[in-house]
CSV table of C-alpha atoms in Angstrom, one decimal:
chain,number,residue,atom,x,y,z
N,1,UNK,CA,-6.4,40.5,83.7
N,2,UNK,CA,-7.4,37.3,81.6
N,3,UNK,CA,-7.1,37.7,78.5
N,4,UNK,CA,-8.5,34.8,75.6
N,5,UNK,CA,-6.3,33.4,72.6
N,6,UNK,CA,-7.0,35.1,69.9
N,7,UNK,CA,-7.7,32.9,66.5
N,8,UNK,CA,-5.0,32.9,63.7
N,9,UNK,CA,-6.9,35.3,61.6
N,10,UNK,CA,-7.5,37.7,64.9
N,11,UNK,CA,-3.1,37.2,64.9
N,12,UNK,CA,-2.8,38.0,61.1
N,13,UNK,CA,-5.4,40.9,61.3
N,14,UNK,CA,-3.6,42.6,64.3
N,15,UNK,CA,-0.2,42.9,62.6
N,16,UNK,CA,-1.8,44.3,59.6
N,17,UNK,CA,-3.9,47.2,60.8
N,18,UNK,CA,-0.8,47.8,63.5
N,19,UNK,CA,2.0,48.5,60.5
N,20,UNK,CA,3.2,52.1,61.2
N,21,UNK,CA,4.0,55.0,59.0
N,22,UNK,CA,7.5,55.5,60.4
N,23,UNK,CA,9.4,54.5,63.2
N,24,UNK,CA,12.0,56.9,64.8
N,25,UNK,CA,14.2,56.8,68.1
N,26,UNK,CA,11.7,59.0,69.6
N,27,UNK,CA,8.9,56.9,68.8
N,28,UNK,CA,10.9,54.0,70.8
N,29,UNK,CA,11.1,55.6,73.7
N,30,UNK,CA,7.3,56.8,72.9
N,31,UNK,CA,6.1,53.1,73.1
N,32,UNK,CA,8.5,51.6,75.4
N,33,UNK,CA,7.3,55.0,77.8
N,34,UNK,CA,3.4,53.8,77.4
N,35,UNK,CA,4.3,50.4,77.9
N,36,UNK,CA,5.8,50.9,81.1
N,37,UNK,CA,2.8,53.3,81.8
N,38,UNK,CA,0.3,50.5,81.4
N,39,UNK,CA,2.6,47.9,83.2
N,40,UNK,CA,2.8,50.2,86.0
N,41,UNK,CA,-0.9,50.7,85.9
N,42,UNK,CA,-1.6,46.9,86.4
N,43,UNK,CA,1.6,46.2,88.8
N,44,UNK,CA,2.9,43.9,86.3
N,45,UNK,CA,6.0,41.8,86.9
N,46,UNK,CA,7.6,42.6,83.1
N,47,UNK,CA,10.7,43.5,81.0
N,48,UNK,CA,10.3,45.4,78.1
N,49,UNK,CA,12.4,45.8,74.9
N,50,UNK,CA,12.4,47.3,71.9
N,51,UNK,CA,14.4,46.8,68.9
N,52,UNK,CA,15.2,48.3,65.8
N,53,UNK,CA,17.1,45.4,63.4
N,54,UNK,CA,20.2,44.7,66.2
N,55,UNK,CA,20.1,48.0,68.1
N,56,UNK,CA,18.3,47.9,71.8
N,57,UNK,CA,16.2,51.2,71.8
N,58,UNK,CA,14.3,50.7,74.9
N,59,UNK,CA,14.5,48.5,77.6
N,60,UNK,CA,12.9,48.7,81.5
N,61,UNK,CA,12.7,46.0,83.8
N,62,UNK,CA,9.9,46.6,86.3
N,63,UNK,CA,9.8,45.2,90.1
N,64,UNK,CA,9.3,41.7,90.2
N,65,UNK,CA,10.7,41.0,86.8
N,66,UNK,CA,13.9,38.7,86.8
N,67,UNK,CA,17.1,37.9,84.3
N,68,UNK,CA,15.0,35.4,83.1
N,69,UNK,CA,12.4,37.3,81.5
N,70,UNK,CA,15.0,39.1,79.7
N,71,UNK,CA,16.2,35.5,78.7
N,72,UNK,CA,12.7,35.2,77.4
N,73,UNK,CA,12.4,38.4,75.3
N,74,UNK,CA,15.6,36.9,73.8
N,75,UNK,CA,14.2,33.7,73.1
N,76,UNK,CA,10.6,35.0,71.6
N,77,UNK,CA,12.9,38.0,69.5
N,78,UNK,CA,14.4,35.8,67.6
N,79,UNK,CA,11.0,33.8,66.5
N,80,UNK,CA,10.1,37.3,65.2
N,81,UNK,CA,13.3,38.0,63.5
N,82,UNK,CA,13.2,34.6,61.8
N,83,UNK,CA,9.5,34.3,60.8
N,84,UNK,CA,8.8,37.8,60.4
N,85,UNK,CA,5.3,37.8,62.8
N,86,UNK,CA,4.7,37.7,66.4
N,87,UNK,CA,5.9,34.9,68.4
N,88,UNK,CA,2.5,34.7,69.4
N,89,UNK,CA,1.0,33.7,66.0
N,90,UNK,CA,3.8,31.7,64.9
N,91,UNK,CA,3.3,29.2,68.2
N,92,UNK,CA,-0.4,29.9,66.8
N,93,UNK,CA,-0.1,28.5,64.0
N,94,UNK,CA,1.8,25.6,65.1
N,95,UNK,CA,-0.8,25.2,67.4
N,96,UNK,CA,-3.6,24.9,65.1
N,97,UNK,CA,-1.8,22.0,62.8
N,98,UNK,CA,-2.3,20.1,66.2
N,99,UNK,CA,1.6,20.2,67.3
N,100,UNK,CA,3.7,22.3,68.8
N,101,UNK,CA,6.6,25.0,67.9
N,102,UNK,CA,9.0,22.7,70.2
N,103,UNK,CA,8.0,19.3,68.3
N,104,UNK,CA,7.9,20.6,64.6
N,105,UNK,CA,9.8,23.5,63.8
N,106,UNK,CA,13.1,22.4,64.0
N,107,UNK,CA,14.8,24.7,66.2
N,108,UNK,CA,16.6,25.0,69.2
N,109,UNK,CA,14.3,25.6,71.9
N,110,UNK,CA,17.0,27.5,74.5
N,111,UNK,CA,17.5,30.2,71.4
N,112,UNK,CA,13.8,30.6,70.2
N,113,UNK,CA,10.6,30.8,72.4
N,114,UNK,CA,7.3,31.2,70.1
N,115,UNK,CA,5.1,32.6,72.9
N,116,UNK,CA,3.1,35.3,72.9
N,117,UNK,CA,5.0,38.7,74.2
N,118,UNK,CA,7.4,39.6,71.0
N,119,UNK,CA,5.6,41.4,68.0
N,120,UNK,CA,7.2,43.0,64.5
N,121,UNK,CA,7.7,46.7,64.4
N,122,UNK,CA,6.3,47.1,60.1
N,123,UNK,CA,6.5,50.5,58.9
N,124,UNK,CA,4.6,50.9,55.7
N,125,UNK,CA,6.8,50.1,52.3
N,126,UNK,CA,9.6,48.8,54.9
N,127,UNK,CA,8.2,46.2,56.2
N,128,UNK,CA,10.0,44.5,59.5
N,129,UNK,CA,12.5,47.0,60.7
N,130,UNK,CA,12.1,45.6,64.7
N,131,UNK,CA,10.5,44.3,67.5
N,132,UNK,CA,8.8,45.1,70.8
N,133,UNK,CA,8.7,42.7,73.4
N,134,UNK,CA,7.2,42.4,77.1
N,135,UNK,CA,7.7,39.3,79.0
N,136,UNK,CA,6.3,38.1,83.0
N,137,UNK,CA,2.6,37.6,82.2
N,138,UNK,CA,1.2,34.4,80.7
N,139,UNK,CA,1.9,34.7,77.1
N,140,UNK,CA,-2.0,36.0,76.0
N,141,UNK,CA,-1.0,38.7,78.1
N,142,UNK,CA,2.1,39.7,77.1
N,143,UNK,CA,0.9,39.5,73.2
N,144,UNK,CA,-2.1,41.5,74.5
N,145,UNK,CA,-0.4,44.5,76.4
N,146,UNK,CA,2.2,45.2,73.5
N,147,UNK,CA,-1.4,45.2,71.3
N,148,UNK,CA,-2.7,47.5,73.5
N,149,UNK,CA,0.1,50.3,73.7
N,150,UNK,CA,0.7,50.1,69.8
N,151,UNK,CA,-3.0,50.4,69.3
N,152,UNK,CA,-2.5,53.6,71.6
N,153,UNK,CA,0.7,54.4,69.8
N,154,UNK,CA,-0.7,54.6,66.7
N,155,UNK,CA,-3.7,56.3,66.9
N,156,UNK,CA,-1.4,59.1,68.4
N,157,UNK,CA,-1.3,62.2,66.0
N,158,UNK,CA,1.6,62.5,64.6
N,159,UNK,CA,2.7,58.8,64.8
C-alpha cells in the first residue's frame, strides 16, 4: 500500500469531519476490532491502541509486530496528548516551517515521536478525550489506516 502525505490542511480537515458524537467502551473495542480487521486484511506487521485519557481500552499486537512498536505508540501518544492533534500533522507542520519536530520543538525525542500513526479521539462539545494509535507501517500508513477505520467507524449507525 503507498500511501502520499497529505497537506496540512488535508491533516486539519481530517480531524474535523472525524470528531465523534460519543465515545463509549464499546465503541473502543468497536474500532480497535475493525482495525485489526483491516490490518489482518493487508497482513500488516502493527500494534494497536486505544486510549481514553490514561485508561488502555484496546490494545492487539499482530504477527510481526515487536516491543518496539509499542515503544512507538508510546512515543507518538504523547505528541497527541500534548498538542492535542495527530502526531502526524504536528511533525506536519514542523515539516512545512522547513525543520523538524526533533530540531525545534523542544522535547525529548525518546518520550515523544511526531510521526504519523497516533490520532485524537474528539467527541463533539468534549473535545480530546483519547487516542488511537497503530504503529509498523511507514508513518503515511499508519496515519492512513487509523483514517480509514474511523471513517468506517463513524459512518456506522449508531456511532
Amino acid at each position: 500500500m503507498t500511501t502520499t502525505s497529505p497537506t496540512v490542511s488535508e491533516l486539519i480537515a481530517q480531524e474535523r469531519r472525524l470528531t465523534l458524537s460519543h465515545f463509549s467502551y464499546d465503541d473502543a473495542f468497536a474500532l480497535g476490532s475493525l482495525l485489526v480487521e483491516l490490518a489482518r486484511e493487508r497482513h500488516a506487521p502493527v500494534a494497536i491502541d486505544i486510549r481514553r485519557g490514561a485508561q488502555q481500552l484496546f490494545h492487539a499486537a499482530l504477527p510481526g509486530s515487536s516491543a518496539d512498536n509499542d515503544a512507538w505508540i508510546d512515543r507518538k501518544r504523547k505528541v497527541v496528548e500534548r498538542y492535542g492533534e495527530s502526531s502526524y500533522l504536528v511533525g506536519s507542520r514542523f515539516r512545512a516551517k522547513g525543520t523538524t519536530f526533533e530540531e525545534s520543538s523542544r522535547l525529548d525525542p525518546d518520550t515523544y515521536a511526531a510521526h504519523g500513526g497516533s490520532f485524537p479521539i474528539a467527541v463533539e462539545g468534549a473535545g480530546v478525550i483519547g487516542t488511537v494509535t497503530v504503529s509498523g507501517l511507514p508513518q503515511a500508513e499508519d496515519h492512513a489506516m487509523v483514517v480509514e477505520a474511523l471513517e468506517r467507524f463513524a459512518a456506522t449507525p449508531g456511532t
